[in-house]
Coordinates of C-alpha atoms in Angstrom, one line a residue:
X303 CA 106.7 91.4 90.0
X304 CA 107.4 94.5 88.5
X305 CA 105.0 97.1 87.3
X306 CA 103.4 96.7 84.0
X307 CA 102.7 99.0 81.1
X308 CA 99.0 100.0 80.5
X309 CA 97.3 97.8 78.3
X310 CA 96.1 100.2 76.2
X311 CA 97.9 100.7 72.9
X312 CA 99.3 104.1 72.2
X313 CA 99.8 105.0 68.9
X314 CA 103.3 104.4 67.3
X315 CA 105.4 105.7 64.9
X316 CA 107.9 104.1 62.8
X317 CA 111.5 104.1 63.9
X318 CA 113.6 101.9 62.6
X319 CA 113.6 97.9 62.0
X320 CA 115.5 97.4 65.8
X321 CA 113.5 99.8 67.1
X322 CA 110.2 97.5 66.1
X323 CA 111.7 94.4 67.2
X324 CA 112.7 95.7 70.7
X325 CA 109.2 97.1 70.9
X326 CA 107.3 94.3 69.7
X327 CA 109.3 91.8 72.6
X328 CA 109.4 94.2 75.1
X329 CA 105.1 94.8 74.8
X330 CA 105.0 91.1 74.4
X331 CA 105.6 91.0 78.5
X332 CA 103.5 94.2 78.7
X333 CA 100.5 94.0 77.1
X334 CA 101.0 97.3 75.6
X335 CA 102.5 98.7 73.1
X336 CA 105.3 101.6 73.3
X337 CA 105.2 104.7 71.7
X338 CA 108.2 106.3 69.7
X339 CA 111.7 105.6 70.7
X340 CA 114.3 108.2 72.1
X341 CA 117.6 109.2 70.6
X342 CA 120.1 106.3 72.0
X343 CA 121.6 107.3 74.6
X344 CA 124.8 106.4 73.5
X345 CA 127.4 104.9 70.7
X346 CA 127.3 101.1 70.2
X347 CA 129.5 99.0 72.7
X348 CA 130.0 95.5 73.6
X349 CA 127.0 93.7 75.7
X350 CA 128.1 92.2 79.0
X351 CA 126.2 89.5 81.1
X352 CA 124.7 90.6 84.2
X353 CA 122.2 88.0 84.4
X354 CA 122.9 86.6 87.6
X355 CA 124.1 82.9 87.6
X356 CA 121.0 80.0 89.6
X357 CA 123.2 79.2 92.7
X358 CA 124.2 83.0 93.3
X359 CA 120.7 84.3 93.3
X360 CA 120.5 84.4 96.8
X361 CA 124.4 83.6 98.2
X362 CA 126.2 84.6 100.8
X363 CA 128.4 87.7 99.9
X364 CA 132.2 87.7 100.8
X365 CA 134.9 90.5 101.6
X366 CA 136.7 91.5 98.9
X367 CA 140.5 93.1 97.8
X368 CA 140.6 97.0 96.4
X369 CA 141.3 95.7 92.6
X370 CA 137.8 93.1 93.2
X371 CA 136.1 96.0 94.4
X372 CA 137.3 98.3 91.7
X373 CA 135.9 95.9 89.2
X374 CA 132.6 95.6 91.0
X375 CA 132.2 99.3 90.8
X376 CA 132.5 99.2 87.1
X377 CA 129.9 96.7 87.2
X378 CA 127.4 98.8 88.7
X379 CA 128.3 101.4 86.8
X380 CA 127.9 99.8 84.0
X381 CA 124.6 98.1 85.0
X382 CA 123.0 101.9 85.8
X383 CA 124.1 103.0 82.3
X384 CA 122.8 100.8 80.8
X385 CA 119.1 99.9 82.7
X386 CA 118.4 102.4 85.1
X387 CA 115.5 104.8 84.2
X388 CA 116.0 107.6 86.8
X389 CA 114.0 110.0 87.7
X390 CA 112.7 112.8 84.9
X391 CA 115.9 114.9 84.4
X392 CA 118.8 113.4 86.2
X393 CA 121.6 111.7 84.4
X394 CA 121.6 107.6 85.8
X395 CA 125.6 108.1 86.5
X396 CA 126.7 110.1 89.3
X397 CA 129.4 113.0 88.3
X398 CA 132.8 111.7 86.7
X399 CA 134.2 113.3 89.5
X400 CA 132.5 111.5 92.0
X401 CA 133.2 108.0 90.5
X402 CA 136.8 109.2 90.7
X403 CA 136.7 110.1 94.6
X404 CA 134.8 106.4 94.5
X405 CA 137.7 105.1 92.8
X406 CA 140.3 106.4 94.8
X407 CA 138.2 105.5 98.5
X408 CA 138.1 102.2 97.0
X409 CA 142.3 102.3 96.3
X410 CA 142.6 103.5 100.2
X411 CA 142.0 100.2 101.7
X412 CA 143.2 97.1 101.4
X413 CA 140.1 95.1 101.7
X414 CA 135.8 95.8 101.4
X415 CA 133.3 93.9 103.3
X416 CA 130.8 93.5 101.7
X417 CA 128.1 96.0 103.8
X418 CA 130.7 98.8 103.8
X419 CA 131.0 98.4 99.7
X420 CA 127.1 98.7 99.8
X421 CA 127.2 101.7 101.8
X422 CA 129.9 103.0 99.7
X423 CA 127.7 102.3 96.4
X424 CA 124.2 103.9 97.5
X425 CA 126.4 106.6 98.8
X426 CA 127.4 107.3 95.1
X427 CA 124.4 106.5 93.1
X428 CA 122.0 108.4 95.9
X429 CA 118.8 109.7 94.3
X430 CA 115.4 110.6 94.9
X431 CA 114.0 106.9 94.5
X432 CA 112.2 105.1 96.4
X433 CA 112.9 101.9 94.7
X434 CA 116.5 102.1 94.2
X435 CA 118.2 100.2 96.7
X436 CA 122.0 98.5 97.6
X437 CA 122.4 95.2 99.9
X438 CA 122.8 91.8 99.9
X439 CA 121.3 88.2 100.5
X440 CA 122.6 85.4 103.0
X441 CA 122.2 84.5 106.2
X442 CA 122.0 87.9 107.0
X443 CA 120.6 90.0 104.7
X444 CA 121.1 93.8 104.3
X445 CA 119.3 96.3 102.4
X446 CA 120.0 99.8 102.0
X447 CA 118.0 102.4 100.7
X448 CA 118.0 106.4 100.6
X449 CA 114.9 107.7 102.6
X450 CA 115.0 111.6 101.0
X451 CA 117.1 113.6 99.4
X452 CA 120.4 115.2 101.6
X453 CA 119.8 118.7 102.7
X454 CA 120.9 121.3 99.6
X455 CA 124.6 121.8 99.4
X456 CA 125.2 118.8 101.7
X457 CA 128.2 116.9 101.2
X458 CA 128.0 113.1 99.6
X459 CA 127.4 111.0 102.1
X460 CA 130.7 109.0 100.6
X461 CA 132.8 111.9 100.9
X462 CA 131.7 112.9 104.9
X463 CA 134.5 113.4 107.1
X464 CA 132.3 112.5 110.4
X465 CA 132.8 109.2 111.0
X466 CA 130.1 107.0 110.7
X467 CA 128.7 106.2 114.2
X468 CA 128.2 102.5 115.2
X469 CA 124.4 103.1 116.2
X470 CA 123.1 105.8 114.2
X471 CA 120.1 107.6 115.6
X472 CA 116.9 107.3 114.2
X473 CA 114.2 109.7 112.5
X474 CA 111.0 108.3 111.9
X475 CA 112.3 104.4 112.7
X476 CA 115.4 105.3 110.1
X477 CA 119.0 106.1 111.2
X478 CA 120.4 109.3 109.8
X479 CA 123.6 109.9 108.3
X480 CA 124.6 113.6 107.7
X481 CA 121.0 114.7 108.0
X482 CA 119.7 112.3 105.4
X483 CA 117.6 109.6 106.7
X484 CA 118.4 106.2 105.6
X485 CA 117.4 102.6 105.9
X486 CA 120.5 100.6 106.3
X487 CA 119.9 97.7 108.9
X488 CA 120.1 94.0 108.4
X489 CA 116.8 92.7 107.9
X490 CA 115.1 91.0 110.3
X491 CA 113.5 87.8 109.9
X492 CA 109.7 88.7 109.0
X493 CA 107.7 87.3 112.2
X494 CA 105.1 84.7 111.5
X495 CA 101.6 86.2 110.6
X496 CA 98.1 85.4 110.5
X497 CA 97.2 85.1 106.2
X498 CA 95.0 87.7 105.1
X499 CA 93.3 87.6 101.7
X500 CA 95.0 90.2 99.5
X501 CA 91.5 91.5 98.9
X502 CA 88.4 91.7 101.2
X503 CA 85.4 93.0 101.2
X504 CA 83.1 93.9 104.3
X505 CA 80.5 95.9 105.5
X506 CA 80.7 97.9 108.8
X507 CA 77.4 97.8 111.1
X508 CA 76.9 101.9 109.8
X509 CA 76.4 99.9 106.2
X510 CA 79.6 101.6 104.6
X511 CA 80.7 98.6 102.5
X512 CA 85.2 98.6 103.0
X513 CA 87.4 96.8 100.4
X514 CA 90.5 96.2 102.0
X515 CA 93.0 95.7 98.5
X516 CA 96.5 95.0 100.2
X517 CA 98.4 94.2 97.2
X518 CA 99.0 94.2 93.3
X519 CA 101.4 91.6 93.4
X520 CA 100.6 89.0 90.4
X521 CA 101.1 86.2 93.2
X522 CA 98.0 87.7 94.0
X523 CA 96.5 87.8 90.5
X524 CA 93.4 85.5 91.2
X525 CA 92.3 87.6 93.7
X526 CA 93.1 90.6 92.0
X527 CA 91.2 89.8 88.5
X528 CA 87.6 90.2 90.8
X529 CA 88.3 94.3 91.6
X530 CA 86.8 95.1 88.7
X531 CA 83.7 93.6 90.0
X532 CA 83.8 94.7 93.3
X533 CA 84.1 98.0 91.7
X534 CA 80.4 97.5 90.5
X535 CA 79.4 96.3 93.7
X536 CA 80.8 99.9 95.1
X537 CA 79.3 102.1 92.7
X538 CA 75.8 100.7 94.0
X539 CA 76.2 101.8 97.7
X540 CA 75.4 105.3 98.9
X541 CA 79.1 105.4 100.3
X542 CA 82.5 103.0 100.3
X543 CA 85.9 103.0 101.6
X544 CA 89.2 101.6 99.7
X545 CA 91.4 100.4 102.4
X546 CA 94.7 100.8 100.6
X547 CA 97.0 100.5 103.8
X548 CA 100.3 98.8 103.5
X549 CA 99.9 98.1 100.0
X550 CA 103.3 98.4 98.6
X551 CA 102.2 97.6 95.2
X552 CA 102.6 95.4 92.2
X553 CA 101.4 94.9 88.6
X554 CA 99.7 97.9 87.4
X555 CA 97.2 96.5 85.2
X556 CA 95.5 95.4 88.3
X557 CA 95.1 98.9 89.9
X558 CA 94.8 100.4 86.7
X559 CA 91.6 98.4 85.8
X560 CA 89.9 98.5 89.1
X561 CA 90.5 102.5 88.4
X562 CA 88.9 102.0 85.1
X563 CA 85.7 100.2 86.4
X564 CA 85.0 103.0 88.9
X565 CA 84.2 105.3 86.3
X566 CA 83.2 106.0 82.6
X567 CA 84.7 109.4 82.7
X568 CA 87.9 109.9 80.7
X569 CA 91.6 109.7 82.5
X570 CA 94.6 110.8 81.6
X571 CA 97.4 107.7 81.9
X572 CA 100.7 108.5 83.5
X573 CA 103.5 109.4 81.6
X574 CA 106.4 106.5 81.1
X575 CA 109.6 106.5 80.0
X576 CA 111.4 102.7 79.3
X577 CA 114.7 101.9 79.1
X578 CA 115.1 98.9 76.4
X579 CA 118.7 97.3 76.6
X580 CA 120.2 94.1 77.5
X581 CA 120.9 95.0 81.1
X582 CA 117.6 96.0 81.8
X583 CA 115.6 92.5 80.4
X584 CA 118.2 90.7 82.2
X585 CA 117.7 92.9 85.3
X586 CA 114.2 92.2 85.2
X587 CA 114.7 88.4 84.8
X588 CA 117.0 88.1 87.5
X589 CA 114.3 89.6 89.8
X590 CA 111.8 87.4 88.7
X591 CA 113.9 84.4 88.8
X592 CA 114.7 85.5 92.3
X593 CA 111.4 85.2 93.5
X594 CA 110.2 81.7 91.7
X595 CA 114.0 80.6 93.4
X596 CA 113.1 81.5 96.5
X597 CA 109.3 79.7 96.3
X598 CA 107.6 82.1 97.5
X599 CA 105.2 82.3 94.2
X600 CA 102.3 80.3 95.0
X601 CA 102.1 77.4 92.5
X602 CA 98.6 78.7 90.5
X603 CA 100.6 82.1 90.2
X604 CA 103.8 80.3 88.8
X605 CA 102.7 79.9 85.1
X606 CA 102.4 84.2 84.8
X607 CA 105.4 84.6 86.4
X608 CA 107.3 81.9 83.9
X609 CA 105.2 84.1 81.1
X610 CA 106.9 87.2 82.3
X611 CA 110.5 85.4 82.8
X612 CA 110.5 84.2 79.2
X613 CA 109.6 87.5 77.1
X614 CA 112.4 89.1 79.4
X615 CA 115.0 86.8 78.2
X616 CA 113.5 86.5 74.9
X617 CA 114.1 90.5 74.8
X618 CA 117.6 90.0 75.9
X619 CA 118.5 87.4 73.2
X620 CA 117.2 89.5 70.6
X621 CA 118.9 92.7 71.8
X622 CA 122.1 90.8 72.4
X623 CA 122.2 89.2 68.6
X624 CA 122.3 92.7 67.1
X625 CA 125.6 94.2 67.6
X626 CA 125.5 97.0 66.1
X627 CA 122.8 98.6 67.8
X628 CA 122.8 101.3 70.8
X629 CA 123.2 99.2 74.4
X630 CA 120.3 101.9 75.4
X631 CA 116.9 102.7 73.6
X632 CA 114.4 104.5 75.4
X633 CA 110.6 104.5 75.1
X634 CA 108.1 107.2 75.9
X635 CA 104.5 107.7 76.2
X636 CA 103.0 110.6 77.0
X637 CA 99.2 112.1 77.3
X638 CA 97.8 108.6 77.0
X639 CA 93.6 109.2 77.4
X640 CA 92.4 106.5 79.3
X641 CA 88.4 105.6 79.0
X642 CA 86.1 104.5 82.1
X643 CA 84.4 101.1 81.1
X644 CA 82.2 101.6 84.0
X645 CA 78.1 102.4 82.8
X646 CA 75.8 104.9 84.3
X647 CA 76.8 108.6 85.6
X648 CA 80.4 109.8 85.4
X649 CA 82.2 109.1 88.8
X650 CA 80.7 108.1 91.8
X651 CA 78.4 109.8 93.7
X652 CA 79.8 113.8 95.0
X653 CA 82.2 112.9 98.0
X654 CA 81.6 109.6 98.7
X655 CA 84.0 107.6 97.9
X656 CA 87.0 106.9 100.3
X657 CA 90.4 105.9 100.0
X658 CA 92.0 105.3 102.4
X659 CA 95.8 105.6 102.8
X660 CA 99.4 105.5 104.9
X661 CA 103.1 105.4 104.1
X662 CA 102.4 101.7 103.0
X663 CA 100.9 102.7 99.9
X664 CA 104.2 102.4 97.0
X665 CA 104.5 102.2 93.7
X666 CA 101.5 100.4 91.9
X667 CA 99.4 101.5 94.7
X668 CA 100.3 105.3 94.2
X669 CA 99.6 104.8 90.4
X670 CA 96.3 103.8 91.2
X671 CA 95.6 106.9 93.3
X672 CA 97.2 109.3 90.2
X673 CA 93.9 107.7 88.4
X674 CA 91.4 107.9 91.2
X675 CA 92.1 111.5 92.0
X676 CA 90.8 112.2 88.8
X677 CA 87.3 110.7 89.2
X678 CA 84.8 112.7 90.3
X679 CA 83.5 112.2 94.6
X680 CA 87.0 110.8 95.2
X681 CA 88.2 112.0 98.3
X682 CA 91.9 110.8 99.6
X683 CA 92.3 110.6 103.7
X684 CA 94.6 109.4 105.9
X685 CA 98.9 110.2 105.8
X686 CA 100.9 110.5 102.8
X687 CA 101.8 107.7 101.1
X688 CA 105.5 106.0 100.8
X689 CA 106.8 108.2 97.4
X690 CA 108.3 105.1 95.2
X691 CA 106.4 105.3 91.9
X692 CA 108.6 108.0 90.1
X693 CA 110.9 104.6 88.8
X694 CA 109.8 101.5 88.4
X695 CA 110.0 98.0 86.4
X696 CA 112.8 96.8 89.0
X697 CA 115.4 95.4 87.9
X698 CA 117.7 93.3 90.1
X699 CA 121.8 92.7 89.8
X700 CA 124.7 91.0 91.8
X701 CA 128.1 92.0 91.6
X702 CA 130.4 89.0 90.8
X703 CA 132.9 89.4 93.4
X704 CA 131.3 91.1 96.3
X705 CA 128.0 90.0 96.3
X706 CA 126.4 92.9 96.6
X707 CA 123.1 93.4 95.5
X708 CA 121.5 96.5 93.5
X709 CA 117.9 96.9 92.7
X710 CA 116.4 99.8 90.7
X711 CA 113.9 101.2 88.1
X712 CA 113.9 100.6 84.6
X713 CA 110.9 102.7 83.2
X714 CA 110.0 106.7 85.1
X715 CA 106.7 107.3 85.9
X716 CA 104.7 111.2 86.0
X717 CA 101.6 112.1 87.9
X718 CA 99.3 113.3 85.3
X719 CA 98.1 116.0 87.8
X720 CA 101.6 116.7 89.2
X721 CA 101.2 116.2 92.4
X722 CA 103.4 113.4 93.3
X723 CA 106.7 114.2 94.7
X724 CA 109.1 111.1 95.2
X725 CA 110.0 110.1 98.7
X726 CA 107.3 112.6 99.5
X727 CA 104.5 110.5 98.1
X728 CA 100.7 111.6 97.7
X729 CA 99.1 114.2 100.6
X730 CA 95.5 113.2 101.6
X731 CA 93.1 115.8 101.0
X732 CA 92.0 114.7 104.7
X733 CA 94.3 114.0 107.3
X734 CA 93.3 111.2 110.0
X735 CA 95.1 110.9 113.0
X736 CA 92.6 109.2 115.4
X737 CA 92.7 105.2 116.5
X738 CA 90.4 103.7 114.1
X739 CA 91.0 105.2 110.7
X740 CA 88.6 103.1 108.7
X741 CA 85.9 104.6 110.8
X742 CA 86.5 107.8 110.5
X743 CA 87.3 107.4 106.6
X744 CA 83.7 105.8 106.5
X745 CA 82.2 108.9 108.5
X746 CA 83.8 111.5 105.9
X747 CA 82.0 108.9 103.1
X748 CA 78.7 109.2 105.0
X749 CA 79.1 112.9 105.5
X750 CA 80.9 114.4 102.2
X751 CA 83.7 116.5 101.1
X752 CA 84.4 118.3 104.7
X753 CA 84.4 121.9 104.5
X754 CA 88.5 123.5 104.1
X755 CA 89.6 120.3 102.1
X756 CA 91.5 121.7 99.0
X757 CA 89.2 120.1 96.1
X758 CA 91.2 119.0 92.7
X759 CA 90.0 121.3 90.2
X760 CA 88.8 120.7 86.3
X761 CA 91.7 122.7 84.7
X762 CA 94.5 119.9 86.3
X763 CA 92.2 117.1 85.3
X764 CA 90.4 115.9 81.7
X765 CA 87.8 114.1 84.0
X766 CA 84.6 116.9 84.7
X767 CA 84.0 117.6 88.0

């Protein structure tokens, strides 16, 4: 599922009847409610369909001629247009000259399969986003992502005269391509694994209590509504580790309230910025319907995600009967002061609270640390995390002729202390290294803040140290 909006209501100001309506149907899904719109982004235009039909959700793509592809690469234009947030300060096209190099590589040949138009496309739209990502379902599915940004003055990767090699080498378990790093193998069939329950509690033999959270996911959402809870129950101990390892994230709300019950010191709520349009609802229902086609939504989870499917069309239909209004509204909140609904002293104790991460923390899982690292005693160890919450929302489209599969943000996200970088991710204030990482983040909880770790200071935070 994609990452939900606060539940906390921002105030908002009046801006029109559409406006309203679009905010009233897109916070139905949320739980929230936006604050004032953005200048459209453009002049009023005809709505297309990208709402992908039931028996292509997950088909096989297919080769295509130079005028198909043309036409899919106005699709995707379109579709980034219109939905995709970005990150904070970029345009969502690419240069009008580089769609026009696009244009003409496309003219060159007489025929795209449907991997090399995928290349072609993330090639183009490239950006520092960790959820943005080209590909395609079928037998064997492919999906391609940028890793980090090219090197400065580096030339598109579309545009690189070196031919591409037929096994690139590796960095970091990722073939490189003119220096940038990218993630553009088929993907393998998942092995089979032992079930875990996405959230655990246990207690080591030194008494350190651990809760091992390894997703947001609202397939998980039974689970997921005790963290607040167990957030009590950690409070109580004299030291606790958050095992937040290969977490790649989820709904929001989840992380946000487990965040909220650690503490009844104020925190600032990350900035958002939404895109509201008919491309992005659809986006987001195509994803959604994606996942309920391909059963793998457990059956007690299915009534939330048929909740969340509904408002998104809902929005769609709405926006789609008023044709006069701007394809593209966006949303913003910013400075939102969230409140800790936990009793007793502010924080937990100095230094003893744990959380423990790697480069499988993502999205929802890095919004939750942009909370924690407000609260006083919190101490972050292990690697950096993945760097995908800048954008999120995903939204999920398939080009008619190709098949090819884009997936991308529709709302940006901001660190409220500023130290997220995309693609970067969070830096621990304490590195571990050794075999057994949940002992040694249970050590530093025993032990305290260790001396040389770079605290968080008062003046980046509204929480008191």
């Amino acid at each position: 599922m994609p990452v939900r909006r606060s539940p906390r209501p921002p105030r908002r100001a009046g801006a029109g009847a559409l406006t309203a309506l679009v905010a009233s149907l897109a916070c139905a899904s949320l739980a929230c409610s936006p604050a004032p719109a953005r200048a459209p982004s453009s002049a009023p235009a005809p709505q297309r369909s990208l709402r992908i039909p039931d028996g292509d959700l997950d088909r096989a793509p297919r080769t295509v001629t130079a005028a198909e592809a043309l036409r899919d690469l106005d699709d995707a234009r379109y579709a980034f247009e219109h939905a995709y947030a970005g990150p904070d300060g970029r345009s969502p096209l690419p240069p009008p000259s580089a769609l026009a190099r696009a244009r003409d590589a496309l003219r060159g040949r007489a025929a795209w399969r449907p991997d090399e138009l995928a290349r072609l496309l993330r090639d183009l739209f490239a950006a520092p986003d960790g959820h943005l990502a080209f590909g395609h379902g079928g037998h064997t599915p492919l999906r391609l992502t940028v890793a980090s940004q090219p090197p400065p003055g580096a030339a598109p990767l579309l545009l690189a005269s070196a031919p591409r090699p037929a096994t690139a080498p590796l960095v970091d378990g990722a073939p490189v391509m003119n220096g940038a790093p990218l993630a553009d193998l088929p993907l393998p069939a998942a092995p089979p694994r032992r079930p875990v329950p996405p959230v655990e509690l246990t207690r080591r033999a030194d008494g350190v209590p651990v809760l091992a959270v390894r997703t947001f996911d609202s397939a998980a959402a039974a689970a997921l509504a005790s963290l607040p809870t167990l957030a009590a129950e950690l409070r109580r101990a004299p030291a606790f580790v958050v095992d937040l390892r290969g977490n790649g994230g989820g709904d929001y709300r989840f992380a946000e309230r487990f965040a909220l019950a650690l503490t009844d010191a104020p925190l600032r709520g990350l900035d958002a910025r939404e895109v509201i349009s008919v491309a992005a609802a659809e986006g987001r229902a195509n994803s959604v319907r994606r996942r309920l086609a391909r059963g793998d939504v457990p059956e007690a989870a299915r009534p939330r995600f048929l909740e969340h499917l509904t408002a998104m069309e809902r929005l769609a239909e709405a926006l789609r009967a008023r044709p006069s209004a701007a394809p593209r509204t966006e949303l913003t909140t910013r400075g939102a002061l969230l409140r800790g609904r936990a009793p007793g002293p502010r924080g937990v104790r100095p230094a003893r609270g744990v959380f423990l991460v790697d480069r499988g923390c993502a999205s929802a899982c890095e919004m939750l640390l942009a909370l924690v690292r407000q609260i006083p005693g919190v101490l972050v160890a292990g690697q950096n995390t993945r760097g995908a919450m800048g954008v999120g929302e995903v939204a999920l489209f398939r080009l008619p002729r190709s098949g090819v599969t884009i997936s991308f943000g529709t709302r940006a996200f901001r660190d409220p202390l500023g130290d997220f970088v995309e693609l970067r991710g969070f830096e621990p204030d304490v590195r571990l290294d050794g075999a057994d990482p949940a002992g040694d983040a249970a050590a530093l909880a025993l032990r305290g803040w260790p001396a040389g770790a770079r605290r968080r200071g008062a003046l980046t935070s509204c929480a008191r140290r």
